[in-house]
Amino acid sequence: MLVFTEKVNLQKHLESFHKTNKSVGFVPTMGALHEGHLSLLEQSLIDNEITVISIFVNPTQFNNSEDLKKYPRTLDNDVKKIESLSKEIIVFSPSVDEIYQGKTISLSFNFDGLENQMEGKHRPGHFDGVGTIVKMLFEIVKPNKAYFGQKDFQQLQIVKKLVSKYKIPVEIIGCPIHRESNGLAMSSRNQRLSEKAKNDASLIYKTLKKSKEIFKTKSANETIKFVEREFSKHPDFELEYFEIADEKTLLTCKRKSKSKKYRAFIAVFVEGIRLIDNLSL
Ligand code: PAF
């Protein structure tokens, strides 16, 4: 299996595919791969002749240096998992210097306000970092299609905005959230949870599902109050936010409108680890 660490070598390798109009699918990741990532690769293998995955823990999207330090890095294991799907998948695993050339800073983006909601509010600079790396990776790989999980729904909407604003010729495909059997959304950060916390964290999805039921007959405010009450009963969980927002604009729902599609978004700390999830309402 081919693992590139330098962008020029990857670009040279991809050149002949671009020239012969082979479709290139791309799955950007930060490694510590789980079934959710593998499902993105599987979709890309179905849709495209060539599949590229990047594994790069992008420092500019971390607003918390401890989180960056502790982010799981499991390259050898990741490569084995990728290989088990297909030996044809091309891996790009650059160093921070290879990507940032000694200047590890973000560009500044305007995503028409999408960046000011939820994750953007609680993780200042996060989406500038995501925009910077995703734009760079798209310029290196030049994919026809790129695959993102819906667990990071706000990121998915922001990447779609990035592509439309910068007229990057790539189709963005959002793929369903993968869950553990207890409902916990799969995330690389789950690796840092104790077994007990992993079990208890089923509360997040259970509460999201209950909020969906409640929102059918009650207001957004009443639904939020319910969720806050549920989490206040569980001192091991610290609810950072629960919001009901318009799927498109990500603006908070003040008054329900039949013409809009809403989604519930949540961020919770468990054992100091920040978990996010969302559910279409
Ligand atoms: O979703 C992620 O893992 C990251 O935010 C991404 C898209 C790979 C950019 O670093």
mmCIF file of C-alpha atoms in Angstrom, residues 115-234:
data_model
loop_
_atom_site.group_PDB
_atom_site.id
_atom_site.type_symbol
_atom_site.label_atom_id
_atom_site.label_comp_id
_atom_site.label_asym_id
_atom_site.label_seq_id
_atom_site.Cartn_x
_atom_site.Cartn_y
_atom_site.Cartn_z
ATOM 1 C CA GLU A 115 -18.672 29.705 11.874
ATOM 2 C CA ASN A 116 -20.194 31.794 14.690
ATOM 3 C CA GLN A 117 -22.627 29.150 15.935
ATOM 4 C CA MET A 118 -22.146 26.242 18.362
ATOM 5 C CA GLU A 119 -18.659 24.758 17.831
ATOM 6 C CA GLY A 120 -17.437 28.114 16.514
ATOM 7 C CA LYS A 121 -18.696 29.886 19.634
ATOM 8 C CA HIS A 122 -17.131 27.378 22.000
ATOM 9 C CA ARG A 123 -13.912 26.697 20.096
ATOM 10 C CA PRO A 124 -12.607 30.073 18.893
ATOM 11 C CA GLY A 125 -10.541 29.764 15.716
ATOM 12 C CA HIS A 126 -11.524 26.128 15.192
ATOM 13 C CA PHE A 127 -13.195 26.621 11.824
ATOM 14 C CA ASP A 128 -10.419 28.869 10.516
ATOM 15 C CA GLY A 129 -8.110 25.918 11.216
ATOM 16 C CA VAL A 130 -10.477 23.445 9.547
ATOM 17 C CA GLY A 131 -10.933 25.755 6.524
ATOM 18 C CA THR A 132 -7.164 26.209 6.214
ATOM 19 C CA ILE A 133 -6.302 22.526 6.204
ATOM 20 C CA VAL A 134 -9.249 21.339 4.111
ATOM 21 C CA LYS A 135 -8.562 23.987 1.439
ATOM 22 C CA MET A 136 -4.877 23.033 1.403
ATOM 23 C CA LEU A 137 -5.633 19.314 1.166
ATOM 24 C CA PHE A 138 -8.124 19.889 -1.659
ATOM 25 C CA GLU A 139 -5.436 21.847 -3.527
ATOM 26 C CA ILE A 140 -2.964 18.996 -3.077
ATOM 27 C CA VAL A 141 -5.261 16.040 -3.843
ATOM 28 C CA LYS A 142 -7.657 17.736 -6.306
ATOM 29 C CA PRO A 143 -10.410 15.200 -5.601
ATOM 30 C CA ASN A 144 -13.650 14.886 -7.559
ATOM 31 C CA LYS A 145 -15.538 13.899 -4.429
ATOM 32 C CA ALA A 146 -14.730 14.319 -0.724
ATOM 33 C CA TYR A 147 -16.408 12.497 2.156
ATOM 34 C CA PHE A 148 -17.225 13.894 5.602
ATOM 35 C CA GLY A 149 -19.140 12.372 8.502
ATOM 36 C CA GLN A 150 -22.333 14.004 9.753
ATOM 37 C CA LYS A 151 -21.179 13.752 13.359
ATOM 38 C CA ASP A 152 -19.403 17.027 12.641
ATOM 39 C CA PHE A 153 -22.494 18.433 10.951
ATOM 40 C CA GLN A 154 -21.414 22.052 11.344
ATOM 41 C CA GLN A 155 -18.022 21.206 9.808
ATOM 42 C CA LEU A 156 -19.802 19.523 6.898
ATOM 43 C CA GLN A 157 -21.884 22.672 6.225
ATOM 44 C CA ILE A 158 -18.771 24.839 6.521
ATOM 45 C CA VAL A 159 -16.815 22.694 4.068
ATOM 46 C CA LYS A 160 -19.728 22.975 1.604
ATOM 47 C CA LYS A 161 -19.608 26.761 2.052
ATOM 48 C CA LEU A 162 -15.803 26.786 1.589
ATOM 49 C CA VAL A 163 -16.119 24.901 -1.668
ATOM 50 C CA SER A 164 -18.850 27.164 -3.011
ATOM 51 C CA LYS A 165 -17.123 30.405 -1.951
ATOM 52 C CA TYR A 166 -13.739 29.422 -3.394
ATOM 53 C CA LYS A 167 -15.282 27.619 -6.385
ATOM 54 C CA ILE A 168 -13.299 24.472 -5.625
ATOM 55 C CA PRO A 169 -14.403 21.797 -8.124
ATOM 56 C CA VAL A 170 -15.204 19.017 -5.664
ATOM 57 C CA GLU A 171 -18.475 17.422 -4.639
ATOM 58 C CA ILE A 172 -18.910 17.204 -0.862
ATOM 59 C CA ILE A 173 -20.653 14.076 0.357
ATOM 60 C CA GLY A 174 -22.031 13.910 3.906
ATOM 61 C CA CYS A 175 -22.224 10.384 5.335
ATOM 62 C CA PRO A 176 -24.336 9.056 8.240
ATOM 63 C CA ILE A 177 -23.077 8.952 11.832
ATOM 64 C CA HIS A 178 -21.802 5.568 12.986
ATOM 65 C CA ARG A 179 -22.739 4.588 16.524
ATOM 66 C CA GLU A 180 -21.599 2.077 19.128
ATOM 67 C CA SER A 181 -24.263 -0.478 20.085
ATOM 68 C CA ASN A 182 -25.276 1.766 23.014
ATOM 69 C CA GLY A 183 -25.812 4.728 20.684
ATOM 70 C CA LEU A 184 -22.593 6.631 21.445
ATOM 71 C CA ALA A 185 -21.490 8.378 18.250
ATOM 72 C CA MET A 186 -18.154 6.986 17.078
ATOM 73 C CA SER A 187 -15.298 9.417 17.533
ATOM 74 C CA SER A 188 -11.523 9.153 17.736
ATOM 75 C CA ARG A 189 -11.795 10.840 21.140
ATOM 76 C CA ASN A 190 -13.836 7.881 22.495
ATOM 77 C CA GLN A 191 -10.521 5.991 22.730
ATOM 78 C CA ARG A 192 -9.652 8.222 25.672
ATOM 79 C CA LEU A 193 -12.798 7.317 27.667
ATOM 80 C CA SER A 194 -12.848 4.676 30.411
ATOM 81 C CA GLU A 195 -15.173 1.698 29.821
ATOM 82 C CA LYS A 196 -17.574 3.119 32.411
ATOM 83 C CA ALA A 197 -17.707 6.514 30.702
ATOM 84 C CA LYS A 198 -18.212 4.836 27.311
ATOM 85 C CA ASN A 199 -21.226 2.990 28.722
ATOM 86 C CA ASP A 200 -22.634 5.994 30.559
ATOM 87 C CA ALA A 201 -22.211 8.205 27.481
ATOM 88 C CA SER A 202 -25.188 6.402 25.940
ATOM 89 C CA LEU A 203 -27.077 9.140 27.811
ATOM 90 C CA ILE A 204 -26.143 11.593 25.047
ATOM 91 C CA TYR A 205 -27.928 9.784 22.218
ATOM 92 C CA LYS A 206 -30.805 8.695 24.487
ATOM 93 C CA THR A 207 -31.399 12.329 25.425
ATOM 94 C CA LEU A 208 -31.151 13.452 21.798
ATOM 95 C CA LYS A 209 -33.811 10.898 20.847
ATOM 96 C CA LYS A 210 -36.068 12.042 23.712
ATOM 97 C CA SER A 211 -35.563 15.659 22.656
ATOM 98 C CA LYS A 212 -36.771 14.720 19.179
ATOM 99 C CA GLU A 213 -40.011 13.344 20.672
ATOM 100 C CA ILE A 214 -40.504 16.404 22.864
ATOM 101 C CA PHE A 215 -39.825 18.863 20.040
ATOM 102 C CA LYS A 216 -42.727 17.348 18.085
ATOM 103 C CA THR A 217 -45.205 18.986 20.471
ATOM 104 C CA LYS A 218 -43.194 21.509 22.491
ATOM 105 C CA SER A 219 -41.156 24.627 21.752
ATOM 106 C CA ALA A 220 -37.381 24.721 21.296
ATOM 107 C CA ASN A 221 -37.054 26.412 24.687
ATOM 108 C CA GLU A 222 -39.037 23.737 26.481
ATOM 109 C CA THR A 223 -37.007 21.037 24.748
ATOM 110 C CA ILE A 224 -33.761 22.711 25.805
ATOM 111 C CA LYS A 225 -34.980 22.939 29.411
ATOM 112 C CA PHE A 226 -35.759 19.208 29.363
ATOM 113 C CA VAL A 227 -32.245 18.346 28.153
ATOM 114 C CA GLU A 228 -30.611 20.627 30.707
ATOM 115 C CA ARG A 229 -32.651 18.975 33.479
ATOM 116 C CA GLU A 230 -31.645 15.472 32.290
ATOM 117 C CA PHE A 231 -27.940 16.349 32.372
ATOM 118 C CA SER A 232 -28.184 18.110 35.738
ATOM 119 C CA LYS A 233 -29.184 14.696 37.181
ATOM 120 C CA HIS A 234 -25.835 13.262 36.034
#
